[in-house]
Coordinates of C-alpha atoms in Angstrom, one line a residue:
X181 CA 30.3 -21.0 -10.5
X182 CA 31.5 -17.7 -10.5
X183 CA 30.8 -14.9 -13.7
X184 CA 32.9 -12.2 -12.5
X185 CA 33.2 -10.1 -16.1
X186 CA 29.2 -10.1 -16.3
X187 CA 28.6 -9.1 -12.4
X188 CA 26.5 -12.7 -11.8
X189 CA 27.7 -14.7 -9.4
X190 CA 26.1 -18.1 -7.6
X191 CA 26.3 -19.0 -3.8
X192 CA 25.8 -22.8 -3.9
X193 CA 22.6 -24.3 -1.7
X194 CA 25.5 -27.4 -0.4
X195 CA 28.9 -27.2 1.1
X196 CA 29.7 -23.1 0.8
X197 CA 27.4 -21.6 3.3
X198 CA 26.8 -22.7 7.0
X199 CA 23.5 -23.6 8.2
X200 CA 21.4 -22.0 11.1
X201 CA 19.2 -24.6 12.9
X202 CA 16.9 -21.6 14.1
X203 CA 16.1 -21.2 10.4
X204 CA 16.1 -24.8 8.9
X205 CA 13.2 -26.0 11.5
X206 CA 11.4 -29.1 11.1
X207 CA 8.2 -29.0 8.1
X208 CA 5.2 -27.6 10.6
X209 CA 2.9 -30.0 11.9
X210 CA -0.4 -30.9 10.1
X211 CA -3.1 -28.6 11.8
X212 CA -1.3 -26.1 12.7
X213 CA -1.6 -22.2 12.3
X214 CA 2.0 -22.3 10.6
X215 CA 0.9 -25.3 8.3
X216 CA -2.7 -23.4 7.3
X217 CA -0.2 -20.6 6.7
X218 CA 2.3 -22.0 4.3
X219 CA -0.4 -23.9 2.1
X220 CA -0.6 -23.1 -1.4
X221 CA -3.5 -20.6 -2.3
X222 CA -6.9 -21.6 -3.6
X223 CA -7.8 -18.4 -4.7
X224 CA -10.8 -17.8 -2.3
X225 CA -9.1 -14.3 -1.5
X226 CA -9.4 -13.3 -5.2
X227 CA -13.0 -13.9 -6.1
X228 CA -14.0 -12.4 -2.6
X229 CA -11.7 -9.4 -4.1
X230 CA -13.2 -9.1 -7.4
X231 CA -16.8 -9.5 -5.6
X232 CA -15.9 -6.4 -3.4
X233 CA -14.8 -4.2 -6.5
X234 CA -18.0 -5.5 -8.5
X235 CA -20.4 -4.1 -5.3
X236 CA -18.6 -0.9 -5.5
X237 CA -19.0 -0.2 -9.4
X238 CA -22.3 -1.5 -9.4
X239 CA -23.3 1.3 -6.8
X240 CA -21.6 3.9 -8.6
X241 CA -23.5 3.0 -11.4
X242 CA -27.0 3.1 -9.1
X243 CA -26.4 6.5 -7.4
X244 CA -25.2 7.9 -11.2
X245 CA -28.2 6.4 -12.5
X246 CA -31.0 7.6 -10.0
X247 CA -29.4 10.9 -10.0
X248 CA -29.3 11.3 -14.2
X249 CA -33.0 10.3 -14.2
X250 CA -33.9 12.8 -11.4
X251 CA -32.1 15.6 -13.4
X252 CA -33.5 14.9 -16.7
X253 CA -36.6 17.6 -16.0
X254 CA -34.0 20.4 -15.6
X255 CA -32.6 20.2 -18.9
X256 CA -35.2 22.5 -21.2
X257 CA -34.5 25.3 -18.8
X258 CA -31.7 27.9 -19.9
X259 CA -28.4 25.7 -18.7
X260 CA -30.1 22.7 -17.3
X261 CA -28.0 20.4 -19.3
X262 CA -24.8 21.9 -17.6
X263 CA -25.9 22.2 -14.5
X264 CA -27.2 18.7 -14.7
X265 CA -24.1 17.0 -16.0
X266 CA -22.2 19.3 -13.0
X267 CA -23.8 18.0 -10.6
X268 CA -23.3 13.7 -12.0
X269 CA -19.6 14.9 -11.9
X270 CA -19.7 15.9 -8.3
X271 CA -21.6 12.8 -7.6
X272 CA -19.1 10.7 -9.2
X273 CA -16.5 12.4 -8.1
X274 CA -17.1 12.3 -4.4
X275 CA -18.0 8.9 -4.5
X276 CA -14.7 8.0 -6.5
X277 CA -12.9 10.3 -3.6
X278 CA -14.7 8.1 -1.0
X279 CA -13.6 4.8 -2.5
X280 CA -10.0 6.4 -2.3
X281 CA -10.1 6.8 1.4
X282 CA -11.7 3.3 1.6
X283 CA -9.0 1.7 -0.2
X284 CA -6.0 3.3 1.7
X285 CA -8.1 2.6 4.8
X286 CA -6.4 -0.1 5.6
X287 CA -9.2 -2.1 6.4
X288 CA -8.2 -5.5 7.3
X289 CA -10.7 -7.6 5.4
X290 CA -10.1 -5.7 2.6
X291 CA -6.5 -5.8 2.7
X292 CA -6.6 -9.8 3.1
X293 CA -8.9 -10.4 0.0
X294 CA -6.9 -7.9 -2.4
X295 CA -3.9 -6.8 -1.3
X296 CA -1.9 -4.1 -0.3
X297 CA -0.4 -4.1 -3.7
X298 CA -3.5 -4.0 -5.6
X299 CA -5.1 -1.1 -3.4
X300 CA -2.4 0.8 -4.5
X301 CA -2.4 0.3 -7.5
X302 CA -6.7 1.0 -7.7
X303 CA -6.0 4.0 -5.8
X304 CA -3.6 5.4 -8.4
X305 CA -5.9 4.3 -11.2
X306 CA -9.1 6.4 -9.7
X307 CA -7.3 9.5 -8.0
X308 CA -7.0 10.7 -11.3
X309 CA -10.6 10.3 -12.4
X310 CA -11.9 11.7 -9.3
X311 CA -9.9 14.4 -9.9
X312 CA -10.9 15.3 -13.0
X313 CA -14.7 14.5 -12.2
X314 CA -14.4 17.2 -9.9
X315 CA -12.7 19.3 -12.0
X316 CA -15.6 18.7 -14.4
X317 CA -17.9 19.4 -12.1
X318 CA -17.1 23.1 -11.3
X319 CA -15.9 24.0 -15.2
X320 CA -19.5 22.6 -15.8
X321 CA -21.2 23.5 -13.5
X322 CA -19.9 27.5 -13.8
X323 CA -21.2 27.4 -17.2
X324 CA -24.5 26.5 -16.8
X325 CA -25.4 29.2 -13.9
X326 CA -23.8 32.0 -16.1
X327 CA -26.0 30.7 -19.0
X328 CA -28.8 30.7 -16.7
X329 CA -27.8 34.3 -15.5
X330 CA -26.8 35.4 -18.9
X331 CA -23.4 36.3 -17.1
X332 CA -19.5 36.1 -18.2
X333 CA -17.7 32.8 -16.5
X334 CA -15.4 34.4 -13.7
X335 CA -18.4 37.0 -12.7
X336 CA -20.5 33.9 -12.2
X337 CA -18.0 31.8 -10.3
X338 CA -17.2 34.5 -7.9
X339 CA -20.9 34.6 -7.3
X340 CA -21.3 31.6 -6.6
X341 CA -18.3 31.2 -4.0
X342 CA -19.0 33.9 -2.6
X343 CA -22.8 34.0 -1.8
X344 CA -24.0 30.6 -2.0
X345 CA -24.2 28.7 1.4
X346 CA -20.7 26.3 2.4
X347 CA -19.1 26.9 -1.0
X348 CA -16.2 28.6 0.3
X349 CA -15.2 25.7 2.1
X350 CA -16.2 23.9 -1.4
X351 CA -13.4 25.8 -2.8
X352 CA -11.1 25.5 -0.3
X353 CA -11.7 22.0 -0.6
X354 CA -10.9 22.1 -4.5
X355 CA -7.9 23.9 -4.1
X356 CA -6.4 21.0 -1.9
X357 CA -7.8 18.2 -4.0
X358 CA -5.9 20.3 -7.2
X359 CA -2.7 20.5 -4.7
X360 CA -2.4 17.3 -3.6
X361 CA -3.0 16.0 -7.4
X362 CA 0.1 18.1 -8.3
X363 CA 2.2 16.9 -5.4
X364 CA 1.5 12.8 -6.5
X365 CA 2.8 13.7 -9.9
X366 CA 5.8 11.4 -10.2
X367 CA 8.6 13.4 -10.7
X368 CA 7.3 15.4 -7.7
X369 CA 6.3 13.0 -5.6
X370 CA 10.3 11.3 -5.6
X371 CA 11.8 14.6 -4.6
X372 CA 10.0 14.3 -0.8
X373 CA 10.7 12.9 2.0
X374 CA 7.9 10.0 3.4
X375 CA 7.0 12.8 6.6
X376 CA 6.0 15.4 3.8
X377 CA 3.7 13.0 1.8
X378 CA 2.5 11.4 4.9
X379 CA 1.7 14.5 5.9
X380 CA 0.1 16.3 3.2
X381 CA -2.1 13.6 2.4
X382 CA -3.8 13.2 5.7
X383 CA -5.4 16.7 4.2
X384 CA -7.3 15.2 1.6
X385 CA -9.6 13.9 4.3
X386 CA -10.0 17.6 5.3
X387 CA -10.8 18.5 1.8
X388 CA -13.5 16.1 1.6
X389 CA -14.8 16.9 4.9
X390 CA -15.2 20.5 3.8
X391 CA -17.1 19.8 0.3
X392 CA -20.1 17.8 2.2
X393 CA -21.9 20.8 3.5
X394 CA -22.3 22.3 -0.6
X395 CA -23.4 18.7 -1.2
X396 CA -26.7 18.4 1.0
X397 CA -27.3 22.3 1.0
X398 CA -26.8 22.5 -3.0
X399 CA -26.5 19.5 -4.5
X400 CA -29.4 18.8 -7.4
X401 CA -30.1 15.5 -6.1
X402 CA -29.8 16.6 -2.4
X403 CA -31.4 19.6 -1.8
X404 CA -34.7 19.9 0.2
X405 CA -34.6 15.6 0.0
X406 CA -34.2 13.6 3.0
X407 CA -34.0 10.6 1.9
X408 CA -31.6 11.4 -0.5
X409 CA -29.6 13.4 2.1
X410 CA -29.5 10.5 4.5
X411 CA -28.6 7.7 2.3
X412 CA -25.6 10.4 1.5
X413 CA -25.0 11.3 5.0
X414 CA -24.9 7.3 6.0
X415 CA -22.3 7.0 3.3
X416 CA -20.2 9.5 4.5
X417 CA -20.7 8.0 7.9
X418 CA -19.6 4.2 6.8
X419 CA -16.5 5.7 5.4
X420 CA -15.4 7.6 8.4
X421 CA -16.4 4.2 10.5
X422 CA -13.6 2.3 8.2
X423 CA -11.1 4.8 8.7
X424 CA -11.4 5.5 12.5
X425 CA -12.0 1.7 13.2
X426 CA -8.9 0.8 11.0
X427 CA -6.4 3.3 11.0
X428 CA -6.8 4.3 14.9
X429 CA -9.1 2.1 17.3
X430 CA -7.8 -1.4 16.0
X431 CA -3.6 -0.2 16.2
X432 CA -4.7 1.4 19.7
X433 CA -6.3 -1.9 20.7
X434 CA -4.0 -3.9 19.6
X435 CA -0.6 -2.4 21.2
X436 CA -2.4 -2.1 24.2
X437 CA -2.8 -5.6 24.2
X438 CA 0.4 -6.4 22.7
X439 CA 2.5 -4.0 24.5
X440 CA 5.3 -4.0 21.6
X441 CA 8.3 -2.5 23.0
X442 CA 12.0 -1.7 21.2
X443 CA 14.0 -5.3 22.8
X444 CA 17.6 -4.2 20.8
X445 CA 18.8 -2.2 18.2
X446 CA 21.7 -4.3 16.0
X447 CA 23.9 -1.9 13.4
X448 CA 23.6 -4.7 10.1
X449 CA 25.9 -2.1 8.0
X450 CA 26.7 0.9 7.8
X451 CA 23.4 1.9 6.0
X452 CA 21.1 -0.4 7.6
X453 CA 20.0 -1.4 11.3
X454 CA 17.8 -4.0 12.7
X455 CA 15.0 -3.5 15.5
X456 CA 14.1 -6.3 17.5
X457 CA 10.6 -6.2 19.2
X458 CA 9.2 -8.1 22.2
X459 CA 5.2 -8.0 23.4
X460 CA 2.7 -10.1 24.6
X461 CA 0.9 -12.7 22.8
X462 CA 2.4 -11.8 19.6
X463 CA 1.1 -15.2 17.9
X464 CA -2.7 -13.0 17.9
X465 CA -1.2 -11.1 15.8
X466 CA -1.4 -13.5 13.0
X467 CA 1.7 -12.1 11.2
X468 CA 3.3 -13.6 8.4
X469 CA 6.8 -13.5 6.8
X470 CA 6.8 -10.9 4.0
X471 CA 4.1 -8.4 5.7
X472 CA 4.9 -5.7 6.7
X473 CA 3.2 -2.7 9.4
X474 CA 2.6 1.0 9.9
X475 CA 5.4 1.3 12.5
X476 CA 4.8 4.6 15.1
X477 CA 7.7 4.6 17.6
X478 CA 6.7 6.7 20.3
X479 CA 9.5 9.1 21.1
X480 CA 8.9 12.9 21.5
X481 CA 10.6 13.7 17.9
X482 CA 8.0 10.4 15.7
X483 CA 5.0 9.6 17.7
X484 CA 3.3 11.5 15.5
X485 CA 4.7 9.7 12.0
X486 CA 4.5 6.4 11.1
X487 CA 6.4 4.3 8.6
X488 CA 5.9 1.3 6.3
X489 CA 8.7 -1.3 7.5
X490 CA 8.7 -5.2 6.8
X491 CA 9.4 -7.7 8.6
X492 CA 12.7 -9.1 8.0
X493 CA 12.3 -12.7 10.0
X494 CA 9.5 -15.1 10.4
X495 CA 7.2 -14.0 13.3
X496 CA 7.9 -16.7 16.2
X497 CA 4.8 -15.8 18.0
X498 CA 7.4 -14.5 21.0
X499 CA 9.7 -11.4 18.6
X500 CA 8.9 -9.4 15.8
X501 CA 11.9 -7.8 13.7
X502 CA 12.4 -5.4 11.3
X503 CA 15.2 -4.0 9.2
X504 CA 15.6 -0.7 7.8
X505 CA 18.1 1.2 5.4
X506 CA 18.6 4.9 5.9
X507 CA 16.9 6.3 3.4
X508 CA 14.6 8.8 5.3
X509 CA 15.0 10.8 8.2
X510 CA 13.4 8.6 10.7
X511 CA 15.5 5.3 8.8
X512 CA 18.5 7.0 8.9
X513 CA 18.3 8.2 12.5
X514 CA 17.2 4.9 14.6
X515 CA 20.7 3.5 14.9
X516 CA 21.8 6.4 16.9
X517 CA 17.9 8.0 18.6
X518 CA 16.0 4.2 18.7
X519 CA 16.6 3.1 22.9
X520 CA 15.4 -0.6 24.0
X521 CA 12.4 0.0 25.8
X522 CA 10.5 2.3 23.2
X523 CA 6.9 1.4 23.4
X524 CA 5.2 0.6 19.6
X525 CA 2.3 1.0 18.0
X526 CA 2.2 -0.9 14.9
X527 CA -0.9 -1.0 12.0
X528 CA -0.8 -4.4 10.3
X529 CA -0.2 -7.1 9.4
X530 CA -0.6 -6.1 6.1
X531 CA 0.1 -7.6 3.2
X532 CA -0.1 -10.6 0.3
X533 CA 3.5 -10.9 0.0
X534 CA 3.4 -14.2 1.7
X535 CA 4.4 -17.7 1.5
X536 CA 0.8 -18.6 1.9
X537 CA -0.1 -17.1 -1.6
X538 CA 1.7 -19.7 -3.8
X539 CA 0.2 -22.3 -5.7
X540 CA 3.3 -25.2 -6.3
X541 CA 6.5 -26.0 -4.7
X542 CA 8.3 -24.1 -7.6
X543 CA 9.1 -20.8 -6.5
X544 CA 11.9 -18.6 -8.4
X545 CA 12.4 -15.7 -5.7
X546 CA 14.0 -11.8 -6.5
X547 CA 14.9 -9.0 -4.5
X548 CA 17.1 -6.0 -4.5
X549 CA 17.8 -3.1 -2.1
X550 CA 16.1 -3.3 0.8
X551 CA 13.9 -5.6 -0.9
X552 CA 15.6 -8.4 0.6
X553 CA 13.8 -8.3 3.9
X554 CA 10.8 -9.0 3.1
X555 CA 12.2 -11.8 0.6
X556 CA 14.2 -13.1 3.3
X557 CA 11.3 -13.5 5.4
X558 CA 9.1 -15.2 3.0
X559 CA 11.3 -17.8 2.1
X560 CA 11.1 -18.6 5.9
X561 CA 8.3 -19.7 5.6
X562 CA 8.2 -21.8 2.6
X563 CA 7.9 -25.4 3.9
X564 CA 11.2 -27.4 3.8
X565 CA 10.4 -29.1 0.6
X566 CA 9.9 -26.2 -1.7
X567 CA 12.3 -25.6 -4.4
X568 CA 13.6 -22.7 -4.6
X569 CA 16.1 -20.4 -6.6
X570 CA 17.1 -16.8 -5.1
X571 CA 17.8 -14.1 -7.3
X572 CA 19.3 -10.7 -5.0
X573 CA 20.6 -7.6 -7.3
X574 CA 23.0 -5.2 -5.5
X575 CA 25.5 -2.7 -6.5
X576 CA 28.6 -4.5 -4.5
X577 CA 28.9 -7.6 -2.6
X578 CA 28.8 -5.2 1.0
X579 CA 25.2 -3.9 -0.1
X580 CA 23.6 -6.9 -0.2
X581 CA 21.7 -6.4 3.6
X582 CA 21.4 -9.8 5.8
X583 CA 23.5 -11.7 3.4
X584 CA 24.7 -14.2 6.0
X585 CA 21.6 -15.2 6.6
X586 CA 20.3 -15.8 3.0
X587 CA 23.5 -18.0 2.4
X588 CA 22.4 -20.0 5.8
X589 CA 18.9 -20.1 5.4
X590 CA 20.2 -21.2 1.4
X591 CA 22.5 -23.9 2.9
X592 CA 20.0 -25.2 5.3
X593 CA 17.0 -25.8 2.9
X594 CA 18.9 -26.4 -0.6
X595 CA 17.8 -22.8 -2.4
X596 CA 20.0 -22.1 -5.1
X597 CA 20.9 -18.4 -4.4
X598 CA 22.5 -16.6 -7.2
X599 CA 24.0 -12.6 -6.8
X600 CA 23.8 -10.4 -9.6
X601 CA 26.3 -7.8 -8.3
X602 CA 27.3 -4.0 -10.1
X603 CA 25.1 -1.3 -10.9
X604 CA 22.5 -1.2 -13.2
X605 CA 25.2 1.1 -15.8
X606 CA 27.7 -1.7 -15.2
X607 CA 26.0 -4.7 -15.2
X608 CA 22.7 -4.5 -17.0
X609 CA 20.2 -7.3 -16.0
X610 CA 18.2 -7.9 -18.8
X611 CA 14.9 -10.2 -19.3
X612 CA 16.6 -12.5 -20.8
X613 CA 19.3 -12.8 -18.5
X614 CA 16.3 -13.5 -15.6
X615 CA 15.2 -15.8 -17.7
X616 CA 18.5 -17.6 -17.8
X617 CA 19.4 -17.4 -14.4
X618 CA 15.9 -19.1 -13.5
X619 CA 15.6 -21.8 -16.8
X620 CA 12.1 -23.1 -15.5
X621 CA 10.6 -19.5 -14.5
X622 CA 7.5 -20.5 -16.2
X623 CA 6.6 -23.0 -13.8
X624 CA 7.5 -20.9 -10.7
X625 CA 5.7 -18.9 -8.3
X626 CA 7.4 -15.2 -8.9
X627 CA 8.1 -13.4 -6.1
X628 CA 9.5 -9.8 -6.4
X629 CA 10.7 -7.5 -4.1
X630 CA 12.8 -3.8 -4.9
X631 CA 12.7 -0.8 -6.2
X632 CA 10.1 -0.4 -9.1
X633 CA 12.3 0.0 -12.1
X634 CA 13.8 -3.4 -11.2
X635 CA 10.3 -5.2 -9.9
X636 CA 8.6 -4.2 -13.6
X637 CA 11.9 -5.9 -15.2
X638 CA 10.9 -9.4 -13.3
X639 CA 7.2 -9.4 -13.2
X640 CA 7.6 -8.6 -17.5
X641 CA 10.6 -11.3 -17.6
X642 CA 8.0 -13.6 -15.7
X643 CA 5.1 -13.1 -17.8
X644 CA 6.9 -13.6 -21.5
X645 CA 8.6 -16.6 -19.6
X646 CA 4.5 -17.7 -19.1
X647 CA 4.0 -17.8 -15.6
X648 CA -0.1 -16.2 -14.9
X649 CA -0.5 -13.7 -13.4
X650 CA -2.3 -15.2 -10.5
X651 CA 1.5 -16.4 -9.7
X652 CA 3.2 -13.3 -10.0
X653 CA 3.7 -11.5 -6.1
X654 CA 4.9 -8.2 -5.5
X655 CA 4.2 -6.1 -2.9
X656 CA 4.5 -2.2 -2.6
X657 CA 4.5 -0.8 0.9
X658 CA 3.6 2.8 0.6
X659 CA 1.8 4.8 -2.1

């Protein structure tokens, strides 16, 4: 069936595509790591996830606590209560500023139980907050010292910078909290390139590294207390564990051991190329169709940048590949710079985007842009009796990246794969029109995949159509 005036068209899952045997498989054995893998999910992971998030509120509500009741003395004197309340903000702030790092830590436990999808999500939620916190807690904190001084705002504030002990770096370390707030701001933050925001955000762990000296030396709840400044100093220490461990020790371990190394470099179109990796004992690595890793190639010009990329096939356990649109300057550039033999360090698996995660044989698939990958390589793993439809959005029938093998792997298993093809002023998908390409949607396992505009379009199709939200998978790979 073909609907050429509305822009939706249907590849038919018999007789129209060819079938790969690489792709079609037999169902994995009982026992095995692949069969564990493509099980339905129990929800184990979620109320391990929820359990973390309830142990870091409930701490922020401890150290809040003790450090409210230790003030309380302080507020009869001239601007107690300001200085009191300035110094719960910076309490709160810092320790909403330390949960940020923690949840872009990429720690792996962490990252299994919740999700790279829900960390980002968290950590858009409480940069704000933490933000303002500290915000609060200098506006606040201004005001009670000039009431206490009987001084004008701006006299007192350069008084403090300037002659109380570390709070120069304290403001130095506002300044780039306040700049790095303005930079996430939407309309901002779509205007750079990945390199840029990569880049200036590894600066917020410089900003919080200069605020801890003004914490211990003049922090109400710190100063001249030891046991107070070691529990602080311990917590400080944790973080920086999480992030060395995770972001730097376990990649470094792991492509030692691994050795990953460029294998080919295959043109897909003229916007997208696919890399093919080879290591050792890439079956450790545990990797799952749909994940994705913090790719660093190691050439003299990006050794120094890494870059969210999906996998686009099922991991074998022997080959690893990913495939990438130009859309950056490193994406656009590894067609024509990326030589076999490029040795690769790669952070991951990360990821919930996974065949794994479903809870029924019903699964209603959608992707779009470069979306597809990681679609492409979920449905791999699917077991061979899962029912399937495929929904792939894409200006024109040449944009739609690896489409040969969606129409095999389609052919092969018996998915019904349906094209909705124009752009979104031509052809305008609406929720109702997801709902009619998928009739049973509420009884399907969602999977999305795209750019946001078009993934908030699904997942709210999905949801009036009734499916929970403990069914509903989408995946974001950067912040």
């Amino acid at each position: 069936m073909t609907l050429e005036r509305s822009g939706f068209s249907t590849a038919g899952a018999v007789g129209s595509v060819r079938p790969v045997p690489a792709l079609s498989g037999l169902p994995p054995a009982p026992g095995t790591r692949a069969s564990r893998r493509t099980s339905p999910a129990d929800g184990t992971s979620t109320r391990r996830g929820r359990s973390a998030l309830a142990v870091a509120i409930v701490g922020l509500v401890v150290v809040i606590g003790l450090a409210l009741a230790d003030s309380l003395p302080t507020w009869r004197f001239d601007g107690g209560p300001f200085i009191a309340l300035g110094g719960l903000a910076a309490l709160a702030g810092t320790y909403l500023s330390l949960a940020l790092i923690v949840l872009v830590a990429r720690v792996p436990w962490i990252e299994r139980e919740l999700g790279h999808q829900r960390l980002v999500a968290l950590h858009r939620v409480v940069a704000p907050y933490a933000l303002m916190l500290i915000g609060a807690h200098v506006l606040l904190t201004t005001i009670g010292y000039a009431q206490e001084a009987r001084s004008g705002l701006l006299a007192e504030l350069w008084t403090i910078v300037a002659h109380s002990a570390w709070m120069v770096p304290a403001a130095a370390a506002f300044v780039l909290m306040v700049a790095l707030g303005a930079l996430s701001y939407r309309r901002i933050r779509s205007r750079m390139r990945h390199e840029t925001w990569w880049v200036s955000h590894l600066y917020f762990y410089l900003a919080v590294a200069l605020a801890f000296g003004h914490q211990l030396e003049l922090g109400t709840f710190f100063a001249g207390r030891p046991a107070q400044q070691t529990l602080w100093i311990a917590l400080y220490v944790a973080v920086a564990l999480l992030v060395v461990g995770s972001r730097v020790a376990l990649p470094l371990v792991r492509s030692l051991r691994h050795d990953l190394r460029v294998a080919d470099v295959v043109r897909e179109s003229p916007g997208a190329v696919s890399v093919h990796l080879t290591g050792r004992d890439l079956h450790r690595l545990d990797a799952e169709g749909g994940q994705f890793f913090q790719w660093r190639f190691l050439t003299r010009s990006w050794w120094w940048q890494a870059h969210p990329y999906s996998l686009s096939a099922s991991p074998d356990g022997r080959t690893l590949r990913i495939t990438v649109t130009a859309s950056g300057d490193q994406s656009a550039a590894l067609a024509s710079r990326l030589r076999p033999g490029t040795r690769v360090w790669a952070e991951g698996p990360y990821g919930v985007f996974t065949a794994r995660r479903r809870h029924g044989r019903r699964v209603a698939a959608f992707a779009a842009g470069s979306g597809v990958t990681a679609v492409r390589a979920m449905l791999e793993d699917l077991p061979t009796d899962a029912d399937v439809d495929v929904v792939v959005r894409a200006r024109s029938a040449s944009d739609i990246l690896l489409r040969a093998e969606l129409e095999a792997l389609a052919g092969s298993r018996g998915y019904r794969l349906r094209y909705v093809i124009g752009t979104r002023f031509d052809v305008t998908l609406t929720a109702s029109d997801i709902v009619a390409l998928v009739p049973d949607l509420g009884a399907c396992d969602v999977f999305v995949c795209g750019p946001a505009g078009f993934a908030a379009l699904v997942l709210e199709a999905a949801s009036t159509a009734g499916v929970p939200a403990a069914r509903l998978h989408h995946e974001s790979f950067a912040l």
